[in-house]
Coordinates of C-alpha atoms and ligand atoms in Angstrom, one line a residue:
M1 CA -270.6 25.9 136.5
L2 CA -272.4 22.6 137.5
D3 CA -269.7 20.4 139.0
T4 CA -271.4 16.9 136.8
A5 CA -267.4 15.1 136.1
P6 CA -268.0 11.4 137.6
L7 CA -266.1 10.7 140.1
T8 CA -264.6 7.4 138.4
R9 CA -261.4 8.7 136.1
A10 CA -258.6 7.8 134.8
Y11 CA -255.6 9.8 135.5
I12 CA -252.8 9.9 132.9
Y13 CA -249.3 10.6 134.2
L14 CA -247.9 12.6 131.4
D15 CA -244.5 12.3 133.4
R16 CA -244.3 8.9 132.8
L17 CA -245.2 9.2 129.5
T18 CA -242.4 11.5 129.1
H19 CA -240.4 8.7 130.3
N20 CA -241.5 5.2 128.4
L21 CA -240.6 7.7 124.8
R22 CA -237.0 8.6 126.0
L23 CA -236.1 5.0 126.9
L24 CA -237.3 4.2 123.1
Q25 CA -236.0 7.1 122.1
E26 CA -233.2 5.4 123.4
L27 CA -233.5 2.0 121.7
A28 CA -234.1 3.7 118.7
G29 CA -231.1 5.9 118.6
G30 CA -231.3 9.7 116.7
R31 CA -234.1 8.0 114.1
P32 CA -237.0 9.7 114.0
L33 CA -240.5 8.1 116.7
W34 CA -243.8 7.9 115.8
P35 CA -245.6 7.6 117.9
A36 CA -249.3 6.1 117.6
I37 CA -252.2 7.9 119.3
K38 CA -254.6 5.6 117.7
A39 CA -258.3 4.4 118.9
N40 CA -258.1 8.3 121.6
A41 CA -254.3 6.7 122.3
Y42 CA -254.9 4.2 123.5
G43 CA -257.8 4.8 125.5
H44 CA -255.3 7.5 127.3
G45 CA -257.0 11.0 125.3
M46 CA -255.6 11.4 122.2
V47 CA -255.6 15.1 122.4
F48 CA -254.0 15.7 125.1
V49 CA -251.2 12.5 124.0
A50 CA -251.0 14.3 120.9
R51 CA -250.4 18.0 123.0
H52 CA -248.0 15.9 125.3
L53 CA -246.2 15.2 121.9
V54 CA -246.0 17.6 120.2
A55 CA -244.9 19.8 123.0
L56 CA -242.3 17.3 123.2
G57 CA -241.3 18.1 119.8
Y58 CA -242.4 15.1 117.9
D59 CA -243.5 16.9 115.1
T60 CA -245.1 12.8 113.3
L61 CA -248.6 11.7 114.6
C62 CA -249.8 7.8 113.6
V63 CA -253.7 7.5 113.6
A64 CA -256.1 4.4 112.1
H65 CA -258.3 7.0 110.3
V66 CA -259.4 10.2 109.0
S67 CA -261.4 11.2 111.2
E68 CA -258.5 10.7 114.1
V69 CA -257.6 13.0 112.6
E70 CA -260.2 15.3 111.6
V71 CA -260.5 15.4 115.8
L72 CA -256.7 16.3 116.4
A73 CA -256.6 19.3 113.9
E74 CA -260.5 21.1 115.7
A75 CA -258.2 20.8 118.4
G76 CA -255.3 22.5 117.1
V77 CA -252.7 19.8 117.1
D78 CA -249.8 21.4 114.6
A79 CA -248.0 17.4 113.5
R80 CA -248.2 15.5 110.6
F81 CA -251.0 12.6 110.9
L82 CA -250.6 9.2 109.5
L83 CA -252.5 7.2 108.9
F84 CA -251.5 2.9 109.0
S85 CA -255.3 1.7 108.2
A86 CA -256.7 1.2 104.6
T87 CA -258.8 4.0 103.3
L88 CA -261.5 4.2 100.7
P89 CA -261.4 6.3 98.3
E90 CA -264.2 8.1 98.6
H91 CA -262.8 10.1 102.0
S92 CA -259.5 10.3 100.0
E93 CA -261.3 14.6 99.7
A94 CA -260.9 14.3 103.6
V95 CA -257.3 13.2 103.5
V96 CA -256.6 15.6 100.6
R97 CA -257.6 18.9 103.2
L98 CA -256.3 17.6 105.9
G99 CA -253.7 17.2 104.5
C100 CA -252.5 13.7 105.5
E101 CA -250.0 10.8 104.3
P102 CA -252.4 7.3 104.2
A103 CA -250.7 4.1 104.2
V104 CA -251.8 3.0 100.1
C105 CA -252.5 0.1 98.8
T106 CA -254.7 0.3 96.5
L107 CA -254.6 1.7 92.8
E108 CA -258.6 3.1 93.3
F109 CA -257.3 5.3 96.1
A110 CA -254.0 6.3 94.5
Q111 CA -256.0 7.1 91.7
A112 CA -258.7 9.1 94.2
L113 CA -256.4 11.3 96.2
S114 CA -255.0 12.0 92.6
R115 CA -257.9 13.5 91.7
D116 CA -258.3 15.3 94.6
A117 CA -255.3 16.5 95.3
Q118 CA -255.2 18.2 91.4
R119 CA -259.2 19.7 91.8
L120 CA -257.7 21.1 95.5
G121 CA -254.3 22.6 93.9
R122 CA -252.7 19.9 96.7
T123 CA -249.3 17.5 97.0
V124 CA -250.4 14.7 98.4
A125 CA -247.7 12.4 101.0
V126 CA -247.8 8.7 100.9
H127 CA -246.1 5.6 102.3
L128 CA -247.1 1.5 100.1
M129 CA -248.1 -1.1 102.9
V130 CA -246.1 -4.1 101.6
D131 CA -247.4 -7.1 104.1
T132 CA -244.3 -8.7 104.4
G133 CA -246.2 -11.8 106.0
M134 CA -249.5 -9.5 108.0
G135 CA -251.7 -11.1 106.0
R136 CA -254.2 -7.6 106.6
I137 CA -253.3 -5.2 104.3
G138 CA -251.2 -4.0 101.6
I139 CA -249.8 -4.8 98.4
R140 CA -247.3 -8.2 97.6
P141 CA -243.9 -6.7 98.3
E142 CA -243.0 -8.7 95.0
D143 CA -245.2 -6.2 93.8
A144 CA -244.5 -3.1 94.6
P145 CA -242.2 -1.8 91.5
A146 CA -245.4 -2.1 89.5
F147 CA -247.7 -0.5 92.2
L148 CA -244.8 2.0 91.9
E149 CA -244.1 2.8 88.2
R150 CA -248.6 2.8 88.1
C151 CA -248.5 5.9 91.0
A152 CA -245.6 7.4 89.9
A153 CA -247.9 8.6 86.6
L154 CA -250.6 9.8 89.0
P155 CA -249.9 14.4 89.3
G156 CA -250.3 15.7 92.7
M157 CA -249.5 12.4 94.8
W158 CA -246.3 10.9 95.3
V159 CA -245.2 7.5 97.3
R160 CA -242.5 8.9 100.3
G161 CA -243.1 5.6 102.5
L162 CA -242.8 2.1 102.8
M163 CA -243.9 0.2 105.7
T164 CA -244.6 -2.8 106.5
H165 CA -245.6 -4.6 109.7
F166 CA -244.6 -7.4 111.9
P167 CA -247.8 -10.2 113.2
R168 CA -245.4 -11.4 115.1
A169 CA -242.3 -9.5 116.6
D170 CA -243.6 -9.1 120.0
E171 CA -242.7 -13.0 120.4
A172 CA -240.1 -14.7 121.4
D173 CA -239.2 -16.4 118.9
K174 CA -238.3 -13.8 115.8
T175 CA -238.1 -16.5 112.5
Q176 CA -241.4 -15.0 111.1
S177 CA -239.7 -11.3 112.2
V178 CA -236.6 -11.9 110.7
Q179 CA -237.6 -13.4 107.5
Q180 CA -239.9 -9.9 106.9
I181 CA -236.8 -7.7 107.6
Q182 CA -234.7 -9.8 105.1
D183 CA -238.2 -9.5 102.6
F184 CA -238.3 -5.8 102.8
R185 CA -235.2 -5.0 102.7
H186 CA -234.8 -6.3 99.3
C187 CA -238.3 -5.1 98.8
I188 CA -236.6 -2.0 99.8
E189 CA -234.1 -2.1 96.8
A190 CA -235.7 -3.5 93.9
T191 CA -237.6 -0.5 94.4
A192 CA -234.4 1.9 95.5
R193 CA -235.0 4.0 91.6
F194 CA -238.3 5.3 93.2
G195 CA -237.2 7.8 95.4
I196 CA -238.4 7.3 98.4
E197 CA -237.5 8.9 100.8
V198 CA -238.7 6.7 103.9
R199 CA -239.6 3.1 105.0
H200 CA -240.1 1.5 108.2
M201 CA -241.4 -0.7 110.0
A202 CA -241.2 -1.0 114.0
N203 CA -243.8 -1.9 116.5
S204 CA -242.5 -1.6 120.0
A205 CA -241.7 -5.1 120.2
A206 CA -239.1 -4.9 116.9
I207 CA -238.2 -1.8 118.4
F208 CA -237.5 -3.2 121.8
D209 CA -236.0 -6.9 120.0
L210 CA -235.4 -6.7 116.7
P211 CA -232.8 -3.5 116.0
D212 CA -232.4 -4.7 112.5
S213 CA -235.9 -3.5 111.5
H214 CA -235.2 -0.1 112.6
C215 CA -234.8 0.9 108.8
D216 CA -236.1 5.0 109.1
A217 CA -238.5 5.3 111.1
V218 CA -240.0 3.0 114.4
R219 CA -243.5 3.6 115.1
P220 CA -244.3 3.0 118.5
G221 CA -248.3 2.1 120.0
I222 CA -248.4 0.2 123.7
S223 CA -245.6 0.8 124.5
I224 CA -244.9 4.8 125.2
Y225 CA -248.2 3.9 127.4
G226 CA -246.0 1.6 129.5
L227 CA -247.2 -1.7 128.6
L228 CA -245.9 -4.2 127.5
P229 CA -246.0 -5.6 124.4
S230 CA -246.9 -8.9 125.5
P231 CA -244.7 -11.2 127.9
E232 CA -242.4 -13.1 125.5
I233 CA -240.2 -9.3 125.6
I234 CA -236.2 -10.9 124.5
N235 CA -235.0 -7.0 125.6
P236 CA -234.5 -6.9 130.1
R237 CA -235.6 -3.0 129.3
V238 CA -238.7 -3.6 129.0
G239 CA -239.2 -3.9 132.4
E240 CA -237.7 0.1 132.5
L241 CA -242.1 1.2 131.1
K242 CA -243.9 3.0 133.4
P243 CA -247.2 2.5 133.4
V244 CA -248.9 6.3 131.7
L245 CA -252.6 5.9 132.9
E246 CA -254.2 4.7 136.6
W247 CA -258.3 4.1 136.3
K248 CA -259.6 5.3 140.1
T249 CA -262.9 5.7 141.4
P250 CA -264.8 6.5 145.0
I251 CA -267.2 4.0 146.9
S252 CA -270.6 5.3 146.5
F253 CA -272.5 3.6 148.8
L254 CA -271.4 0.6 152.1
K255 CA -273.3 -1.0 153.1
E256 CA -273.5 -4.0 155.8
V257 CA -275.8 -7.8 155.6
P258 CA -276.1 -11.0 157.2
A259 CA -273.9 -14.2 155.6
G260 CA -276.5 -15.6 152.5
T261 CA -277.1 -12.6 151.0
G262 CA -277.0 -12.4 147.0
L263 CA -275.7 -9.7 145.3
S264 CA -276.4 -7.9 142.6
Y265 CA -278.3 -9.7 139.1
G266 CA -277.5 -13.4 139.2
H267 CA -277.4 -13.4 142.2
T268 CA -274.1 -15.4 141.0
F269 CA -272.4 -14.5 144.7
H270 CA -273.6 -14.7 147.7
T271 CA -271.7 -13.5 150.9
A272 CA -271.1 -16.6 153.2
R273 CA -270.6 -15.0 156.0
P274 CA -270.9 -11.3 157.2
S275 CA -269.7 -8.7 154.8
L276 CA -268.9 -5.5 154.1
I277 CA -270.0 -4.6 150.6
A278 CA -269.1 -1.2 148.7
T279 CA -270.9 0.0 145.6
V280 CA -268.3 1.9 143.2
P281 CA -270.1 3.6 140.0
V282 CA -267.8 1.7 137.8
G283 CA -269.4 -1.1 134.8
Y284 CA -269.0 -1.9 132.0
G285 CA -270.9 1.3 130.6
D286 CA -267.3 2.4 131.2
G287 CA -265.3 -0.3 129.5
L288 CA -265.0 -2.4 132.3
S289 CA -266.1 -6.7 131.2
R290 CA -269.1 -8.1 132.7
R291 CA -266.3 -11.2 132.2
L292 CA -264.7 -10.2 135.4
S293 CA -267.6 -10.5 137.2
N294 CA -266.4 -12.4 140.4
S295 CA -263.0 -12.5 138.9
F296 CA -261.1 -9.8 140.3
E297 CA -259.6 -7.5 142.8
M298 CA -259.6 -4.0 143.3
L299 CA -257.6 -1.8 145.8
V300 CA -258.7 0.2 148.7
R301 CA -256.4 1.1 151.8
G302 CA -254.0 -0.5 149.6
I303 CA -255.7 -4.0 149.5
R304 CA -256.7 -5.5 147.1
C305 CA -260.5 -6.6 147.4
P306 CA -262.2 -8.9 145.4
Q307 CA -265.1 -7.7 143.7
V308 CA -268.0 -9.9 143.8
G309 CA -271.7 -9.8 141.8
R310 CA -272.4 -9.5 138.0
V311 CA -270.8 -5.6 137.2
T312 CA -273.9 -3.9 135.9
M313 CA -273.4 -1.3 133.3
D314 CA -272.6 1.9 136.0
Q315 CA -272.5 0.1 139.2
S316 CA -270.2 -3.0 140.2
L317 CA -269.6 -4.3 144.0
I318 CA -266.6 -5.1 146.1
D319 CA -266.4 -6.9 150.2
V320 CA -264.3 -4.4 152.3
T321 CA -265.3 -6.8 155.2
A322 CA -261.2 -7.2 155.7
L323 CA -262.0 -2.9 156.3
R324 CA -264.0 -2.9 158.9
G325 CA -263.8 0.6 160.7
R326 CA -261.4 1.9 158.5
V327 CA -263.4 1.9 155.3
A328 CA -265.4 5.1 154.2
L329 CA -267.4 6.6 151.4
G330 CA -265.4 8.3 148.9
D331 CA -262.5 7.1 149.7
E332 CA -260.5 6.1 146.5
V333 CA -260.7 2.4 144.6
V334 CA -258.1 1.5 141.6
I335 CA -259.1 -0.5 139.3
I336 CA -255.6 -0.4 137.3
G337 CA -252.6 1.4 138.7
R338 CA -251.4 1.2 142.4
Q339 CA -252.6 2.1 145.5
G340 CA -249.5 1.6 148.3
D341 CA -248.1 -0.8 148.3
A342 CA -250.6 -3.2 145.9
E343 CA -250.5 -2.7 141.7
V344 CA -253.1 -3.9 139.7
T345 CA -252.1 -3.8 135.8
A346 CA -253.5 -3.8 132.1
D347 CA -251.6 -6.5 131.9
E348 CA -253.3 -8.4 135.0
L349 CA -257.6 -7.9 133.9
A350 CA -255.8 -8.4 130.6
A351 CA -255.1 -12.1 131.6
K352 CA -258.1 -13.0 133.3
L353 CA -260.2 -12.1 130.4
G354 CA -258.0 -13.9 127.9
T355 CA -256.9 -11.0 125.8
I356 CA -253.9 -8.7 126.2
S357 CA -252.9 -4.7 128.2
Y358 CA -254.2 -2.7 124.4
E359 CA -257.9 -3.9 124.4
I360 CA -257.9 -3.5 128.9
V361 CA -257.1 0.4 127.9
T362 CA -258.2 1.1 125.0
A363 CA -262.3 -0.7 125.7
I364 CA -262.2 2.7 128.7
S365 CA -265.4 4.3 127.3
E366 CA -265.9 8.5 126.7
R367 CA -268.2 8.5 129.9
V368 CA -264.6 7.9 131.9
P369 CA -263.1 11.5 132.2
R370 CA -259.2 11.7 131.4
V371 CA -257.1 13.7 133.8
A372 CA -253.3 15.0 132.6
I373 CA -251.6 14.5 135.7
G374 CA -247.6 16.1 135.3
G375 CA -246.3 18.1 132.5
Q376 CA -246.7 20.4 130.1
A377 CA -249.6 19.7 128.3
Ligands
PLP407 C1 -250.3 0.0 116.2 C2 -249.6 -0.4 114.9 C3 -248.5 0.7 115.4 C4 -247.9 0.4 116.8 O1 -248.0 -1.2 118.1 P1 -247.7 -1.1 118.6 O2 -246.8 -2.6 118.9 O3 -249.3 -0.5 119.9 O4 -246.5 -0.4 119.1 C5 -247.9 0.3 114.6 N1 -247.4 0.2 113.1 C6 -248.7 -0.5 112.6 C7 -249.6 -0.4 110.8 C8 -249.9 -0.2 113.8 O5 -251.7 -0.9 113.4

């Protein structure tokens, strides 16, 4: 076998994943935890994260689209799969065949599911998505009883769950979220006669800060990966989370350049002194945003070294002058993670880009191999 594996890799520490899940489980009491592994497990590698979760005993996993369930099923992951996004009727056959439990918020989709379930001799369980304030998908809470009446008349499908989602649970001010919990409670009461089995609303932020929202199950995403939903989480236990992902690359080229040398496309950086410049094989094709150019640092030998010049598609440059005589081709460079006493977090990069850690890790592209460290998976 030829070894062609890219050397820019995301290392996934499965024991930290386990640690984070234990913490969340403690906060959620005995309630089932339904981890969200959508979008390639927030960039961490969906299949092996799923395998690890199943090995730990988690039997319900959440994704966005039916396409993700197909990948998991083909990989032999045996679990119950919830679909968070709105699905269009054209995917109802796939939903039924793959046995997923979709969020439902249109009658069109409910009818398509019923039709396909009957045709295939199956029964499909669904979760009615109620919009208590997210403003993304879902029916209005006051419409839930009538919608459930219509669903009750559809053979081959039944509404197993009632769900809603928080837009602002990660903010210090919980006014909106507390209102949503109350509205969801009323909706639960108003729909009590329909035999719904599970009610759920809590994302990571709500698991930490809104115990009244835990209902019958919780749906953590970002926190299982050891990242904070936001800096405004009140519960101090959020500090116990451990980041699961580290993103590393080796030095692929080193050169001495004189003062005044222009570097990379557009010469947006000129050396102010004779400099030792390292090249690393990571760029925006790997999910490292070009907008970070000249404004962040990578770790080499435990020291923060400034990235210089434009980040290009496949390669970037760092100024390692401070390490002259102590740095060599192949040396480890950390983009996200720890090295010695130094650390670069996904939150730090997110802040520079005006985004959130969710987007930083999810953007790490397919070209970057995910390497699982530890764990049973
Ligand atoms: C992604 C998602 C979650 C998980 O949210 P986190 O903030 O990552 O914990 C929960 N519920 C729904 C509907 C989602 O789309």
